Amino acid sequence: MRILIVDNHILFREGLASLLVSQPDFEVVGEAGSVTEAIEKALDLKPDLVLFDIALPDGSGLDMLNTIYLKDPQVKFILLTMQESDDLLFAAIRAGATGYLLKTTPITKILAALRAVERGEAAISRAMTSRILDEFKQLDPTQATNPNSLSTLTTREIEVLGHLGMGASNLEIAKSLVITENTVKVHIHNILNKLNLRNRREAGRFARRHGLGNSFTGRYPTDL
């Protein structure tokens, strides 16, 4: 996997790069210390993944993400930061980040997260995933983004829809909500009918478009 590292601390960048290149399946194609430099290198070097921090000298890492993603939507992004913030977590997810990791994460788990992303899974710690699910559980359908459609769903259906937005399987949804897989299937059937959607993939896209899910297209990682 071809990786671009974006961080304004050169020692951190170099240290992380040296660890990544020691792995046979990773190639660090470049490093950048600013939004401008990151955009230029991403468009030139065509990385598979951009590993970035939020605070950069000339702007936000999310601004960088938005610009690169518009030009190359195949690139994946993982936010690697010291900031453990719910607001930042949700902002990164809404912007399209593939994962959210803290810099205090052990390197073995960072490597596992990168490989999870390569497999199409989500790179997010269990603690941060719990915060996302807690947010879903607090959603009131009458206060949803699109009252003409989301208001037709029950609270439980919104919870299930949020999980679909994160790419969860029926089994994962069942375990998280402590219900049976058959019950999950019933909820999904009702969601599709109420929202006039054809399948769970469309439901996942709908969830992300309305802020109920993120851009993860795989499964929750089990070892982060």
GROMACS .gro file of C-alpha atoms in nm:
model
  224
    1MET     CA    1   0.000   0.000   0.000
    2ARG     CA    2   0.130   0.342  -0.101
    3ILE     CA    3   0.114   0.591   0.188
    4LEU     CA    4   0.152   0.968   0.212
    5ILE     CA    5   0.228   1.102   0.562
    6VAL     CA    6   0.104   1.454   0.642
    7ASP     CA    7   0.218   1.610   0.971
    8ASN     CA    8   0.383   1.941   1.056
    9HIS     CA    9   0.631   1.776   1.294
   10ILE     CA   10   0.918   1.653   1.079
   11LEU     CA   11   1.064   1.423   1.346
   12PHE     CA   12   0.730   1.251   1.390
   13ARG     CA   13   0.690   1.212   1.014
   14GLU     CA   14   1.035   1.066   0.971
   15GLY     CA   15   0.997   0.833   1.267
   16LEU     CA   16   0.663   0.703   1.145
   17ALA     CA   17   0.795   0.667   0.791
   18SER     CA   18   1.090   0.459   0.908
   19LEU     CA   19   0.855   0.225   1.094
   20LEU     CA   20   0.621   0.189   0.799
   21VAL     CA   21   0.891   0.118   0.541
   22SER     CA   22   1.019  -0.164   0.759
   23GLN     CA   23   0.701  -0.349   0.665
   24PRO     CA   24   0.716  -0.531   0.330
   25ASP     CA   25   0.358  -0.439   0.237
   26PHE     CA   26   0.391  -0.063   0.294
   27GLU     CA   27   0.558   0.201   0.080
   28VAL     CA   28   0.587   0.560   0.200
   29VAL     CA   29   0.569   0.752  -0.127
   30GLY     CA   30   0.605   1.093   0.032
   31GLU     CA   31   0.579   1.325   0.330
   32ALA     CA   32   0.421   1.668   0.365
   33GLY     CA   33   0.411   1.931   0.638
   34SER     CA   34   0.128   2.155   0.516
   35VAL     CA   35  -0.208   2.147   0.341
   36THR     CA   36  -0.064   2.294   0.022
   37GLU     CA   37   0.226   2.051   0.008
   38ALA     CA   38   0.001   1.756   0.089
   39ILE     CA   39  -0.242   1.839  -0.192
   40GLU     CA   40   0.039   1.878  -0.444
   41LYS     CA   41   0.206   1.551  -0.344
   42ALA     CA   42  -0.119   1.355  -0.325
   43LEU     CA   43  -0.219   1.457  -0.676
   44ASP     CA   44   0.131   1.389  -0.808
   45LEU     CA   45   0.219   1.068  -0.621
   46LYS     CA   46  -0.126   0.904  -0.620
   47PRO     CA   47  -0.107   0.734  -0.277
   48ASP     CA   48  -0.357   0.470  -0.175
   49LEU     CA   49  -0.386   0.625   0.169
   50VAL     CA   50  -0.311   0.959   0.334
   51LEU     CA   51  -0.219   0.941   0.703
   52PHE     CA   52  -0.267   1.294   0.836
   53ASP     CA   53  -0.293   1.518   1.140
   54ILE     CA   54  -0.561   1.782   1.182
   55ALA     CA   55  -0.347   2.087   1.270
   56LEU     CA   56  -0.130   2.207   0.982
   57PRO     CA   57   0.044   2.545   0.942
   58ASP     CA   58  -0.173   2.667   0.654
   59GLY     CA   59  -0.507   2.512   0.741
   60SER     CA   60  -0.696   2.208   0.862
   61GLY     CA   61  -0.623   1.852   0.764
   62LEU     CA   62  -0.993   1.822   0.682
   63ASP     CA   63  -0.960   2.099   0.423
   64MET     CA   64  -0.680   1.897   0.267
   65LEU     CA   65  -0.896   1.585   0.273
   66ASN     CA   66  -1.186   1.761   0.099
   67THR     CA   67  -0.964   1.898  -0.178
   68ILE     CA   68  -0.786   1.570  -0.248
   69TYR     CA   69  -1.105   1.363  -0.229
   70LEU     CA   70  -1.282   1.582  -0.484
   71LYS     CA   71  -0.999   1.522  -0.731
   72ASP     CA   72  -0.932   1.157  -0.646
   73PRO     CA   73  -1.217   0.984  -0.458
   74GLN     CA   74  -1.027   0.652  -0.452
   75VAL     CA   75  -0.781   0.781  -0.191
   76LYS     CA   76  -0.845   0.674   0.168
   77PHE     CA   77  -0.770   0.889   0.471
   78ILE     CA   78  -0.683   0.813   0.832
   79LEU     CA   79  -0.663   1.093   1.087
   80LEU     CA   80  -0.373   1.033   1.327
   81THR     CA   81  -0.380   1.295   1.600
   82MET     CA   82  -0.328   1.374   1.968
   83GLN     CA   83  -0.675   1.529   1.989
   84GLU     CA   84  -0.932   1.299   2.150
   85SER     CA   85  -1.241   1.501   2.065
   86ASP     CA   86  -1.594   1.390   1.987
   87ASP     CA   87  -1.648   1.696   1.767
   88LEU     CA   88  -1.333   1.624   1.569
   89LEU     CA   89  -1.423   1.258   1.540
   90PHE     CA   90  -1.762   1.334   1.386
   91ALA     CA   91  -1.622   1.612   1.167
   92ALA     CA   92  -1.359   1.373   1.029
   93ILE     CA   93  -1.619   1.106   0.963
   94ARG     CA   94  -1.852   1.349   0.788
   95ALA     CA   95  -1.562   1.474   0.576
   96GLY     CA   96  -1.492   1.120   0.460
   97ALA     CA   97  -1.203   1.000   0.676
   98THR     CA   98  -1.157   0.624   0.663
   99GLY     CA   99  -1.035   0.611   1.020
  100TYR     CA  100  -0.945   0.799   1.336
  101LEU     CA  101  -0.648   0.699   1.551
  102LEU     CA  102  -0.467   0.864   1.839
  103LYS     CA  103  -0.091   0.912   1.826
  104THR     CA  104  -0.074   0.727   2.156
  105THR     CA  105  -0.190   0.412   1.976
  106PRO     CA  106   0.082   0.141   1.984
  107ILE     CA  107   0.259   0.105   1.652
  108THR     CA  108   0.146  -0.258   1.621
  109LYS     CA  109  -0.214  -0.142   1.628
  110ILE     CA  110  -0.146   0.140   1.383
  111LEU     CA  111  -0.001  -0.117   1.143
  112ALA     CA  112  -0.305  -0.338   1.198
  113ALA     CA  113  -0.532  -0.040   1.129
  114LEU     CA  114  -0.357   0.037   0.801
  115ARG     CA  115  -0.393  -0.323   0.690
  116ALA     CA  116  -0.759  -0.316   0.792
  117VAL     CA  117  -0.812  -0.014   0.566
  118GLU     CA  118  -0.635  -0.193   0.282
  119ARG     CA  119  -0.888  -0.476   0.323
  120GLY     CA  120  -1.171  -0.224   0.310
  121GLU     CA  121  -1.234  -0.220   0.684
  122ALA     CA  122  -1.265   0.068   0.926
  123ALA     CA  123  -0.958   0.198   1.111
  124ILE     CA  124  -1.104   0.329   1.432
  125SER     CA  125  -1.042   0.238   1.792
  126ARG     CA  126  -1.308   0.060   1.994
  127ALA     CA  127  -1.333   0.357   2.230
  128MET     CA  128  -1.404   0.599   1.947
  129THR     CA  129  -1.648   0.355   1.784
  130SER     CA  130  -1.839   0.346   2.112
  131ARG     CA  131  -1.875   0.723   2.099
  132ILE     CA  132  -2.024   0.703   1.752
  133LEU     CA  133  -2.273   0.440   1.861
  134ASP     CA  134  -2.363   0.642   2.170
  135GLU     CA  135  -2.438   0.936   1.944
  136PHE     CA  136  -2.668   0.722   1.729
  137LYS     CA  137  -2.855   0.602   2.037
  138GLN     CA  138  -2.931   0.962   2.134
  139LEU     CA  139  -3.078   1.052   1.795
  140ASP     CA  140  -3.440   1.165   1.792
  141PRO     CA  141  -3.607   1.093   1.459
  142THR     CA  142  -3.816   1.410   1.490
  143GLN     CA  143  -3.495   1.614   1.493
  144ALA     CA  144  -3.326   1.436   1.205
  145THR     CA  145  -3.165   1.613   0.916
  146ASN     CA  146  -3.446   1.534   0.673
  147PRO     CA  147  -3.776   1.534   0.863
  148ASN     CA  148  -3.973   1.428   0.557
  149SER     CA  149  -3.801   1.089   0.552
  150LEU     CA  150  -3.607   1.020   0.870
  151SER     CA  151  -3.901   1.120   1.088
  152THR     CA  152  -4.085   0.813   0.962
  153LEU     CA  153  -3.827   0.586   1.130
  154THR     CA  154  -3.839   0.465   1.487
  155THR     CA  155  -3.548   0.530   1.720
  156ARG     CA  156  -3.436   0.168   1.682
  157GLU     CA  157  -3.453   0.191   1.303
  158ILE     CA  158  -3.234   0.503   1.312
  159GLU     CA  159  -2.983   0.311   1.523
  160VAL     CA  160  -2.980   0.028   1.269
  161LEU     CA  161  -2.952   0.278   0.983
  162GLY     CA  162  -2.651   0.437   1.153
  163HIS     CA  163  -2.482   0.100   1.176
  164LEU     CA  164  -2.550   0.040   0.807
  165GLY     CA  165  -2.378   0.370   0.739
  166MET     CA  166  -2.069   0.229   0.908
  167GLY     CA  167  -2.077  -0.087   0.697
  168ALA     CA  168  -2.177  -0.319   0.980
  169SER     CA  169  -2.304  -0.668   0.909
  170ASN     CA  170  -2.635  -0.796   1.047
  171LEU     CA  171  -2.445  -0.995   1.309
  172GLU     CA  172  -2.246  -0.689   1.419
  173ILE     CA  173  -2.562  -0.481   1.443
  174ALA     CA  174  -2.734  -0.755   1.642
  175LYS     CA  175  -2.446  -0.779   1.890
  176SER     CA  176  -2.420  -0.403   1.932
  177LEU     CA  177  -2.793  -0.350   1.989
  178VAL     CA  178  -2.842  -0.679   2.177
  179ILE     CA  179  -3.111  -0.805   1.942
  180THR     CA  180  -3.138  -1.107   1.712
  181GLU     CA  181  -3.023  -1.112   1.351
  182ASN     CA  182  -3.381  -1.179   1.244
  183THR     CA  183  -3.490  -0.863   1.423
  184VAL     CA  184  -3.215  -0.673   1.243
  185LYS     CA  185  -3.345  -0.804   0.910
  186VAL     CA  186  -3.695  -0.687   0.997
  187HIS     CA  187  -3.567  -0.339   1.085
  188ILE     CA  188  -3.369  -0.318   0.760
  189HIS     CA  189  -3.675  -0.428   0.562
  190ASN     CA  190  -3.881  -0.155   0.729
  191ILE     CA  191  -3.608   0.105   0.670
  192LEU     CA  192  -3.587   0.024   0.301
  193ASN     CA  193  -3.964   0.045   0.263
  194LYS     CA  194  -4.002   0.370   0.455
  195LEU     CA  195  -3.715   0.544   0.276
  196ASN     CA  196  -3.795   0.393  -0.065
  197LEU     CA  197  -3.449   0.238  -0.096
  198ARG     CA  198  -3.361  -0.077  -0.286
  199ASN     CA  199  -3.091  -0.239  -0.073
  200ARG     CA  200  -2.866  -0.201   0.231
  201ARG     CA  201  -2.594  -0.036   0.022
  202GLU     CA  202  -2.832   0.246  -0.068
  203ALA     CA  203  -2.933   0.264   0.298
  204GLY     CA  204  -2.569   0.301   0.399
  205ARG     CA  205  -2.519   0.583   0.152
  206PHE     CA  206  -2.838   0.750   0.274
  207ALA     CA  207  -2.716   0.726   0.634
  208ARG     CA  208  -2.381   0.884   0.555
  209ARG     CA  209  -2.541   1.158   0.346
  210HIS     CA  210  -2.760   1.253   0.641
  211GLY     CA  211  -2.483   1.245   0.899
  212LEU     CA  212  -2.587   0.911   1.051
  213GLY     CA  213  -2.288   0.715   0.936
  214ASN     CA  214  -1.941   0.756   0.796
  215SER     CA  215  -1.766   0.662   0.475
  216PHE     CA  216  -1.639   0.328   0.603
  217THR     CA  217  -1.721   0.057   0.356
  218GLY     CA  218  -1.596  -0.244   0.548
  219ARG     CA  219  -1.634  -0.392   0.894
  220TYR     CA  220  -1.536  -0.279   1.238
  221PRO     CA  221  -1.177  -0.375   1.321
  222THR     CA  222  -1.162  -0.626   1.603
  223ASP     CA  223  -0.815  -0.558   1.739
  224LEU     CA  224  -0.790  -0.178   1.781
   0.00000   0.00000   0.00000
